[in-house]
Amino acid sequence: MFPAIISLLIVSIEARTYCNYRASTDQITCWGPTETVTCSSVHDPTYSLPKGEYWIGPATTSHWGGWFNLYPINGDRIWDYHTKVPAFDCEGGFALHEGSRTLGCITITDNQCWDRLYRQIFSSTITRTMDECSGCFCLVGCRCGLGQSQGSVQRQTYDAMVTSL
């Protein structure tokens, strides 16, 4: 019965790979077209990845080692990696990566497991339009500072999602 539920989730969100992450157990599991991959993870206890859904995409800035940006989904909006998102505790810069723990990120420390997870996620790319706000600050909602603008940006993502439970 459990695999049937997962199949329904994959169809309903239209992702090729679908992952669940639980900070409480420090585990991420990704179901894809060829295999299921489960990796142990670490996270910074002072700030875990906020609960919610994220599209997974390539890094848009230089990072050491393997890195995927996580793009928060809030209702019908997808937020850019660099934007502080009001519905996600006014934070941004969420990622799934290998290496050492980082605030608001899922970190995989086992290189072999990371390689399997990377191959599972790294498949086809899709261009999506995301909301962004350069120089935003959070008070009530996303507000842009003087001389800053809120708009949209085109980003490549993989056909993969992660849900933080």
Short mmCIF file of C-alpha atoms in Angstrom, two decimals, residues 24-122:
data_model
loop_
_atom_site.label_atom_id
_atom_site.label_comp_id
_atom_site.label_asym_id
_atom_site.label_seq_id
_atom_site.Cartn_x
_atom_site.Cartn_y
_atom_site.Cartn_z
CA SER A 24 13.84 14.46 13.39
CA THR A 25 15.49 11.29 12.04
CA ASP A 26 18.17 12.98 9.89
CA GLN A 27 17.20 10.98 6.80
CA ILE A 28 16.30 11.74 3.22
CA THR A 29 14.69 9.17 0.92
CA CYS A 30 14.30 9.73 -2.82
CA TRP A 31 12.10 7.62 -5.08
CA GLY A 32 12.89 7.75 -8.78
CA PRO A 33 12.34 5.85 -11.98
CA THR A 34 15.07 3.26 -11.33
CA GLU A 35 15.71 3.01 -7.58
CA THR A 36 15.01 4.29 -4.09
CA VAL A 37 17.88 5.98 -2.27
CA THR A 38 17.95 6.64 1.48
CA CYS A 39 20.81 8.63 3.02
CA SER A 40 21.58 9.71 6.55
CA SER A 41 21.95 13.45 6.88
CA VAL A 42 23.02 16.08 9.37
CA HIS A 43 21.54 19.50 9.99
CA ASP A 44 22.35 22.48 12.16
CA PRO A 45 20.17 22.12 15.27
CA THR A 46 19.79 25.90 15.59
CA TYR A 47 17.99 26.15 12.25
CA SER A 48 16.57 23.19 10.31
CA LEU A 49 15.14 23.30 6.82
CA PRO A 50 11.59 24.70 7.21
CA LYS A 51 8.76 22.25 6.59
CA GLY A 52 7.32 22.46 3.10
CA GLU A 53 7.92 21.55 -0.53
CA TYR A 54 10.90 22.53 -2.66
CA TRP A 55 11.92 22.08 -6.27
CA ILE A 56 15.52 20.88 -6.57
CA GLY A 57 17.89 22.68 -8.95
CA PRO A 58 21.56 23.21 -9.75
CA ALA A 59 23.65 25.69 -7.78
CA THR A 60 23.39 29.27 -9.07
CA THR A 61 26.51 30.40 -7.20
CA SER A 62 29.87 28.75 -6.69
CA HIS A 63 29.91 26.08 -3.97
CA TRP A 64 32.58 23.61 -2.94
CA GLY A 65 31.57 19.99 -3.61
CA GLY A 66 28.16 18.69 -4.61
CA TRP A 67 25.31 21.17 -4.18
CA PHE A 68 21.64 21.46 -5.15
CA ASN A 69 19.62 24.65 -4.58
CA LEU A 70 16.18 24.14 -3.00
CA TYR A 71 13.45 26.44 -4.33
CA PRO A 72 10.58 26.85 -1.81
CA ILE A 73 7.03 26.38 -3.06
CA ASN A 74 4.33 28.43 -1.35
CA GLY A 75 0.88 28.00 -2.85
CA ASP A 76 1.21 28.71 -6.57
CA ARG A 77 4.51 30.59 -6.15
CA ILE A 78 8.04 29.24 -6.43
CA TRP A 79 10.66 31.39 -4.71
CA ASP A 80 14.20 31.91 -5.92
CA TYR A 81 17.06 30.44 -3.86
CA HIS A 82 18.41 33.93 -3.03
CA THR A 83 15.12 35.38 -1.70
CA LYS A 84 14.14 35.47 1.97
CA VAL A 85 10.69 33.86 1.90
CA PRO A 86 8.09 35.11 4.42
CA ALA A 87 6.26 31.75 4.60
CA PHE A 88 9.59 30.00 5.30
CA ASP A 89 10.57 31.95 8.43
CA CYS A 90 11.93 34.85 6.32
CA GLU A 91 14.85 32.68 5.31
CA GLY A 92 16.31 31.61 1.99
CA GLY A 93 19.40 29.93 0.63
CA PHE A 94 18.14 26.40 1.34
CA ALA A 95 20.16 23.56 -0.15
CA LEU A 96 20.79 19.84 -0.35
CA HIS A 97 24.53 19.22 -0.40
CA GLU A 98 27.40 17.01 0.63
CA GLY A 99 30.00 18.00 3.20
CA SER A 100 29.53 19.73 6.54
CA ARG A 101 26.35 21.03 8.12
CA THR A 102 24.98 24.41 7.12
CA LEU A 103 22.04 26.45 8.46
CA GLY A 104 18.74 25.56 6.78
CA CYS A 105 20.26 22.80 4.65
CA ILE A 106 20.13 19.02 4.27
CA THR A 107 23.73 17.78 4.42
CA ILE A 108 24.85 14.30 3.33
CA THR A 109 28.21 13.25 4.81
CA ASP A 110 28.54 9.79 3.23
CA ASN A 111 30.15 10.29 -0.21
CA GLN A 112 28.88 7.02 -1.67
CA CYS A 113 25.31 7.74 -0.61
CA TRP A 114 25.64 11.31 -1.95
CA ASP A 115 26.77 9.93 -5.33
CA ARG A 116 23.68 7.67 -5.54
CA LEU A 117 21.38 10.52 -4.47
CA TYR A 118 23.03 12.89 -6.96
CA ARG A 119 22.49 10.45 -9.85
CA GLN A 120 18.87 9.93 -8.76
CA ILE A 121 18.15 13.69 -8.85
CA PHE A 122 20.41 14.76 -11.72
#
